[in-house]
Coordinates of C-alpha atoms in Angstrom, one line a residue:
X1 CA 8.4 -18.1 27.2
X2 CA 5.9 -20.1 25.4
X3 CA 4.7 -23.1 27.2
X4 CA 4.0 -26.6 25.5
X5 CA 0.6 -27.0 24.6
X6 CA -0.5 -23.1 24.6
X7 CA -3.1 -22.7 22.2
X8 CA -2.4 -19.6 20.5
X9 CA -4.7 -17.0 18.8
X10 CA -4.2 -18.0 15.5
X11 CA -2.3 -21.7 14.7
X12 CA 0.2 -20.7 12.2
X13 CA 1.3 -17.2 13.1
X14 CA 4.5 -16.7 14.9
X15 CA 4.3 -14.6 18.2
X16 CA 6.2 -13.1 20.9
X17 CA 8.0 -15.4 22.9
X18 CA 6.7 -13.1 26.3
X19 CA 3.2 -11.3 25.1
X20 CA 0.8 -12.4 22.2
X21 CA 1.7 -10.1 19.6
X22 CA 2.3 -11.8 16.5
X23 CA 4.7 -11.4 13.3
X24 CA 2.1 -9.5 11.7
X25 CA 2.4 -6.6 13.6
X26 CA 3.5 -3.5 11.4
X27 CA 7.2 -3.2 11.4
X28 CA 7.4 -6.5 13.5
X29 CA 10.8 -7.4 14.6
X30 CA 11.8 -10.4 17.4
X31 CA 15.3 -10.2 19.0
X32 CA 17.3 -13.4 19.9
X33 CA 15.4 -14.0 22.6
X34 CA 12.2 -14.3 20.5
X35 CA 10.8 -10.6 22.2
X36 CA 8.9 -8.3 19.9
X37 CA 9.5 -4.7 19.5
X38 CA 7.4 -3.7 22.3
X39 CA 8.2 -5.9 25.2
X40 CA 12.3 -4.8 24.4
X41 CA 11.0 -1.2 24.0
X42 CA 9.1 -1.4 27.5
X43 CA 12.2 -3.1 29.1
X44 CA 14.2 0.1 28.3
X45 CA 11.8 2.2 30.5
X46 CA 13.6 0.7 33.4
X47 CA 16.7 2.1 32.7
X48 CA 15.9 5.6 31.4
X49 CA 16.5 8.7 33.5
X50 CA 13.6 9.9 33.8
X51 CA 14.5 12.6 36.3
X52 CA 16.7 14.3 33.4
X53 CA 13.9 13.6 30.9
X54 CA 11.5 15.5 32.9
X55 CA 13.8 18.4 33.5
X56 CA 14.2 18.5 29.8
X57 CA 10.3 18.6 29.3
X58 CA 10.4 21.5 32.1
X59 CA 12.8 23.4 30.1
X60 CA 10.9 23.0 26.9
X61 CA 7.9 24.3 28.6
X62 CA 9.8 27.3 30.3
X63 CA 11.0 28.7 26.8
X64 CA 7.5 28.1 25.2
X65 CA 6.2 30.2 27.7
X66 CA 8.6 32.7 27.6
X67 CA 8.6 33.0 23.7
X68 CA 4.8 32.9 23.7
X69 CA 4.3 36.6 25.4
X70 CA 0.5 37.2 25.0
X71 CA -0.2 34.3 22.7
X72 CA -1.1 30.8 23.8
X73 CA 1.8 28.6 24.9
X74 CA 1.6 25.6 23.2
X75 CA -1.5 23.4 21.2
X76 CA -2.6 20.2 22.7
X77 CA -4.9 18.1 20.4
X78 CA -7.3 16.6 22.0
X79 CA -10.4 14.2 21.3
X80 CA -11.7 13.6 24.7
X81 CA -10.1 10.3 25.3
X82 CA -7.9 9.0 28.2
X83 CA -4.3 10.4 26.8
X84 CA -6.0 13.6 25.5
X85 CA -7.4 14.4 29.3
X86 CA -4.3 13.4 30.9
X87 CA -2.3 15.6 28.7
X88 CA -4.5 18.4 29.6
X89 CA -4.2 17.7 33.4
X90 CA -0.3 17.6 33.1
X91 CA 0.2 20.6 30.5
X92 CA -2.2 22.7 32.9
X93 CA -1.8 21.7 36.0
X94 CA 2.0 20.5 36.5
X95 CA 3.8 22.5 33.9
X96 CA 1.6 25.5 34.2
X97 CA 1.0 26.3 30.8
X98 CA -1.6 28.0 29.1
X99 CA -2.8 25.7 25.8
X100 CA -5.1 26.0 22.8
X101 CA -7.0 22.8 22.8
X102 CA -7.8 21.7 19.2
X103 CA -10.1 18.6 18.1
X104 CA -10.2 17.0 14.8
X105 CA -13.8 15.9 15.1
X106 CA -13.9 12.5 12.9
X107 CA -17.5 13.1 13.2
X108 CA -17.9 9.9 14.7
X109 CA -18.1 10.6 18.2
X110 CA -20.1 8.6 20.7
X111 CA -22.1 9.6 23.6
X112 CA -19.5 9.0 26.0
X113 CA -17.0 10.6 24.2
X114 CA -18.8 13.6 23.4
X115 CA -19.4 14.0 27.2
X116 CA -15.7 13.4 28.3
X117 CA -14.8 16.2 25.6
X118 CA -17.2 18.8 26.8
X119 CA -16.2 17.7 30.3
X120 CA -12.6 18.2 29.6
X121 CA -13.1 21.6 28.3
X122 CA -15.4 22.6 31.7
X123 CA -12.6 21.1 33.9
X124 CA -9.6 22.8 32.5
X125 CA -11.2 26.3 31.8
X126 CA -9.1 26.2 28.4
X127 CA -10.1 27.9 24.7
X128 CA -11.0 25.0 22.3
X129 CA -11.5 24.8 18.6
X130 CA -12.6 22.0 16.4
X131 CA -13.0 21.2 12.8
X132 CA -15.8 18.8 11.4
X133 CA -15.5 17.3 8.2
X134 CA -19.1 17.0 6.3
X135 CA -20.8 13.5 7.0
X136 CA -21.1 12.8 3.3
X137 CA -17.1 13.1 3.0
X138 CA -16.4 11.5 6.1
X139 CA -18.8 8.1 4.6
X140 CA -17.0 8.2 1.2
X141 CA -13.8 8.3 3.0
X142 CA -14.5 5.3 4.6
X143 CA -15.6 3.6 1.8
X144 CA -12.0 4.3 -0.2
X145 CA -10.0 4.1 2.8
X146 CA -10.9 0.6 3.4
X147 CA -10.1 0.0 -0.5
X148 CA -6.4 1.2 -0.6
X149 CA -5.7 0.7 3.1
X150 CA -7.8 -1.9 4.5
X151 CA -8.8 0.5 7.1
X152 CA -11.8 2.7 7.5
X153 CA -9.9 5.8 9.3
X154 CA -7.6 7.8 6.9
X155 CA -9.6 10.8 7.6
X156 CA -9.0 10.6 11.2
X157 CA -5.4 9.2 10.8
X158 CA -4.8 12.5 8.3
X159 CA -6.9 14.9 9.8
X160 CA -5.5 14.7 13.4
X161 CA -1.8 15.8 12.4
X162 CA -3.2 18.2 9.6
X163 CA -5.7 20.4 11.7
X164 CA -3.4 20.4 14.5
X165 CA -0.6 21.8 12.3
X166 CA -2.7 24.4 10.4
X167 CA -4.0 25.7 14.1
X168 CA -0.4 25.7 14.8
X169 CA 0.7 27.7 11.5
X170 CA -2.4 30.2 11.8
X171 CA -2.0 30.7 15.3
X172 CA 1.7 30.9 15.2
X173 CA 2.3 28.5 18.4
X174 CA 5.2 26.6 17.5
X175 CA 4.8 23.7 20.6
X176 CA 2.4 20.8 20.1
X177 CA 2.0 18.8 23.0
X178 CA 0.9 15.0 22.0
X179 CA 0.4 12.2 24.8
X180 CA 1.4 8.5 24.6
X181 CA 4.8 7.8 23.1
X182 CA 5.0 5.5 19.8
X183 CA 7.9 3.8 21.7
X184 CA 4.9 2.3 24.1
X185 CA 3.7 -0.1 21.2
X186 CA 7.4 -0.5 19.4
X187 CA 7.1 1.8 16.5
X188 CA 10.2 3.5 18.1
X189 CA 12.1 2.9 21.2
X190 CA 12.8 4.8 24.3
X191 CA 16.4 5.1 23.4
X192 CA 15.6 6.3 20.1
X193 CA 12.0 8.1 20.4
X194 CA 10.4 9.1 16.9
X195 CA 10.6 12.9 16.6
X196 CA 7.5 14.6 15.6
X197 CA 7.3 16.6 12.2
X198 CA 4.8 17.7 9.2
X199 CA 4.7 14.1 8.1
X200 CA 4.5 12.3 11.3
X201 CA 1.1 11.1 11.1
X202 CA 1.6 10.1 7.3
X203 CA 4.4 8.0 8.2
X204 CA 3.0 6.8 11.2
X205 CA -1.0 5.8 10.3
X206 CA -2.1 7.6 7.4
X207 CA -0.1 6.5 4.4
X208 CA -1.1 8.2 1.8
X209 CA -1.1 12.2 0.9
X210 CA -4.8 13.7 -0.2
X211 CA -3.2 13.9 -3.4
X212 CA -2.3 9.7 -3.3
X213 CA -5.9 9.1 -1.8
X214 CA -8.1 11.1 -4.3
X215 CA -10.4 9.1 -6.2
X216 CA -13.2 9.3 -8.9
X217 CA -15.5 10.2 -6.5
X218 CA -13.7 11.8 -4.0
X219 CA -11.9 15.4 -5.5
X220 CA -8.5 16.8 -4.2
X221 CA -10.9 19.9 -3.4
X222 CA -12.9 17.7 -1.5
X223 CA -9.5 16.3 0.6
X224 CA -8.5 20.3 1.3
X225 CA -9.4 19.8 4.9
X226 CA -6.6 17.1 4.9
X227 CA -3.9 19.0 3.6
X228 CA -0.9 19.7 5.9
X229 CA 0.7 23.0 5.4
X230 CA 3.8 23.3 3.7
X231 CA 7.7 22.5 5.2
X232 CA 8.4 25.9 4.9
X233 CA 5.4 27.3 7.0
X234 CA 5.9 25.1 9.3
X235 CA 9.8 25.9 9.6
X236 CA 8.7 29.7 9.5
X237 CA 6.9 29.3 13.3
X238 CA 9.7 26.6 14.1
X239 CA 7.1 23.8 14.7
X240 CA 8.0 21.8 17.0
X241 CA 6.0 18.5 18.7
X242 CA 6.8 16.2 21.6
X243 CA 5.0 13.1 23.2
X244 CA 4.6 13.3 27.1
X245 CA 5.4 9.9 26.7
X246 CA 9.0 10.6 25.7
X247 CA 9.4 12.3 28.9
X248 CA 7.6 11.0 31.9
X249 CA 6.9 7.2 32.7
X250 CA 3.7 6.3 31.0
X251 CA 1.4 4.1 32.7
X252 CA -2.0 3.9 31.1
X253 CA -3.7 2.1 33.8
X254 CA -2.8 4.6 36.6
X255 CA -3.5 7.6 34.6
X256 CA -7.2 6.0 33.8
X257 CA -7.9 5.4 37.4
X258 CA -6.3 9.1 37.9
X259 CA -8.7 11.0 35.8
X260 CA -11.8 9.1 36.3
X261 CA -11.6 10.0 40.2
X262 CA -9.9 13.4 39.6
X263 CA -11.8 14.9 36.5
X264 CA -14.9 12.4 36.3
X265 CA -13.8 10.8 32.8
X266 CA -15.9 8.0 32.0
X267 CA -15.4 4.5 30.2
X268 CA -17.7 2.1 28.5
X269 CA -17.8 -1.1 26.6
X270 CA -15.9 -1.1 23.5
X271 CA -16.1 -3.4 20.4
X272 CA -13.1 -5.9 20.4
X273 CA -11.9 -4.8 23.5
X274 CA -12.2 -5.8 27.4
X275 CA -10.9 -2.4 28.8
X276 CA -13.4 0.3 28.9
X277 CA -11.1 3.2 27.6
X278 CA -9.2 3.2 24.4
X279 CA -11.0 5.0 21.8
X280 CA -13.9 5.1 23.7
X281 CA -15.0 8.7 22.3
X282 CA -15.3 6.8 18.9
X283 CA -18.2 5.2 17.5
X284 CA -16.4 3.1 14.9
X285 CA -13.5 2.1 17.1
X286 CA -14.7 -1.6 16.6
X287 CA -14.6 -1.2 13.1
X288 CA -10.8 -0.3 13.0
X289 CA -10.0 -3.1 15.2
X290 CA -12.0 -5.7 13.5
X291 CA -10.5 -4.8 10.0
X292 CA -7.2 -5.2 12.0
X293 CA -8.1 -8.6 12.9
X294 CA -9.0 -9.2 9.6
X295 CA -5.7 -8.4 7.7
X296 CA -3.3 -9.3 10.4
X297 CA -4.5 -11.5 12.8
X298 CA -4.9 -9.6 15.8
X299 CA -6.9 -6.5 17.5
X300 CA -7.3 -4.2 20.3
X301 CA -7.8 -7.3 22.8
X302 CA -4.6 -8.7 21.9
X303 CA -2.9 -5.3 22.4
X304 CA -4.6 -4.9 25.7
X305 CA -3.5 -8.7 26.8
X306 CA -0.2 -8.3 25.8
X307 CA 0.0 -5.3 27.9
X308 CA -1.4 -7.1 31.3
X309 CA 1.0 -9.9 30.5
X310 CA 4.0 -7.3 30.7
X311 CA 2.6 -6.4 33.7
X312 CA 2.3 -9.6 35.4
X313 CA -1.2 -9.2 35.4
X314 CA -2.1 -12.5 33.6
X315 CA -0.1 -15.4 31.9
X316 CA 0.5 -15.8 28.2
X317 CA -1.8 -18.5 27.8
X318 CA -4.6 -16.5 29.7
X319 CA -3.7 -13.5 27.2
X320 CA -4.8 -15.6 24.0
X321 CA -7.7 -16.7 25.9
X322 CA -8.8 -13.2 26.8
X323 CA -8.1 -12.2 22.8
X324 CA -10.2 -14.7 21.3
X325 CA -13.1 -14.2 23.8
X326 CA -13.2 -10.5 22.8
X327 CA -11.9 -9.9 19.0
X328 CA -12.9 -13.2 17.4
X329 CA -15.9 -11.1 17.1
X330 CA -18.3 -9.8 14.4
X331 CA -19.1 -6.1 15.4
X332 CA -22.4 -5.1 15.1
X333 CA -20.7 -1.7 13.9
X334 CA -20.3 -3.3 10.6
X335 CA -24.0 -3.0 9.7
X336 CA -23.5 0.8 9.9
X337 CA -20.5 0.9 8.0
X338 CA -22.3 -1.3 5.1
X339 CA -24.8 1.6 5.4
X340 CA -22.7 4.4 4.9
X341 CA -20.6 3.1 2.2
X342 CA -22.6 0.5 0.3
X343 CA -20.5 -2.4 0.5
X344 CA -21.7 -5.7 1.2
X345 CA -20.3 -8.1 3.7
X346 CA -18.7 -9.8 0.8
X347 CA -17.3 -7.2 -0.8
X348 CA -15.8 -5.8 2.4
X349 CA -14.2 -9.5 3.3
X350 CA -13.0 -9.8 -0.2
X351 CA -11.1 -6.4 -0.1
X352 CA -9.6 -7.1 3.3
X353 CA -8.3 -10.6 2.2
X354 CA -6.6 -8.8 -0.7
X355 CA -4.9 -6.7 1.5
X356 CA -4.1 -9.1 4.4
X357 CA -0.9 -9.7 5.9
X358 CA 1.5 -12.1 3.8
X359 CA 1.7 -14.4 6.7
X360 CA -1.8 -14.9 6.9
X361 CA -2.4 -15.3 3.2
X362 CA 0.5 -17.5 2.6
X363 CA -0.3 -20.1 5.6
X364 CA -4.1 -19.8 4.6
X365 CA -5.1 -19.1 8.0
X366 CA -8.7 -19.1 8.9
X367 CA -10.3 -16.4 11.0
X368 CA -12.9 -17.5 13.4
X369 CA -15.8 -15.4 13.6
X370 CA -18.7 -15.2 16.4
X371 CA -21.6 -12.8 17.2
X372 CA -21.0 -9.8 19.8
X373 CA -22.3 -11.2 22.9
X374 CA -22.4 -7.8 24.8
X375 CA -24.4 -4.9 24.8
X376 CA -22.7 -1.7 23.5
X377 CA -24.6 1.3 22.9
X378 CA -21.5 3.2 21.8
X379 CA -20.8 1.2 18.6
X380 CA -22.1 2.1 15.2
X381 CA -24.6 4.9 14.4
X382 CA -22.6 8.2 15.7
X383 CA -23.9 9.9 18.7
X384 CA -25.0 13.2 16.9
X385 CA -27.2 11.2 14.1
X386 CA -28.8 9.7 17.1
X387 CA -29.3 12.7 18.7
X388 CA -30.7 14.5 15.6
X389 CA -33.0 11.6 15.0
X390 CA -34.5 11.5 18.3
X391 CA -32.9 8.0 19.5
X392 CA -31.1 9.8 22.9

């Protein structure tokens, strides 16, 4: 429980009584003990019959292998990040499946991320297809994404799911295997997991269909790559998606340590975070988390500190201090975002203020910022642009 005199991240906001996640988290609810949805969900992990769930996973795997014939057993969407690398390990080495790996390239790959992706393909000897939207389109989407949802990343939110399902329909591979469960961060619970279907990513992150997202400088034809196959096409192949984290105990820290040692996966400093793994593959991860902080008063460091508090690795007071040190920072990647969108810092701030959470606006919360104090070579201009320009 919160001790008297604990200095919170943002005064005026209500926080979980155990971790440091605030009332501004999307869909946030506190139980009678003041626990947030994530703390409640994580608590359920202790009471789950994981042996029974693993047996169910093995049945799903065996049925997929039997039905596949000469085709691939499943699709594993990968980015080269920590989760997708562990997904490949588990699918290939533990379940003995032959997957087709698919990548929606957000076109913001960092150097470390590109290495991790290519390394995974070599380590697991798997077939792979990738789709890359053109950079001009990505830049225009990054601008409009901020305007309508206060987030620069609609193309990734929508593209990851749409391209994976396109591949599933095209290759007639019904089973998609994802990684972390949404219950891990309170969007669902372990007792009632969030079922994957055609509109999963639309519900969870994208929020806008291509038809809803189009504007005067982005046509519906531009957005064809982000169109999801119809319900009829999905039903025709029996589309089924699962999250490994709903079937095996998900432990990010031990999994990261494992893939680093076993498969030479590498991390790096990331803007707004104090751990070296979340979204390390993306050069603009800091923008995503900074915009979240501006709208909701928390970012990636708060999520990481909350995980460490639940694990008993730090106190709640230490968690607030850690979050302040890492996410009340204006990221250097903001300069690149301004360059590709043509938006000024003032305009960006104005948009984010208008889209901010009601609790932040009503309580007139003042969001402090400092300059980035670390050297973060992965941030901002993507690796491919740096490579082409002779900077790496």
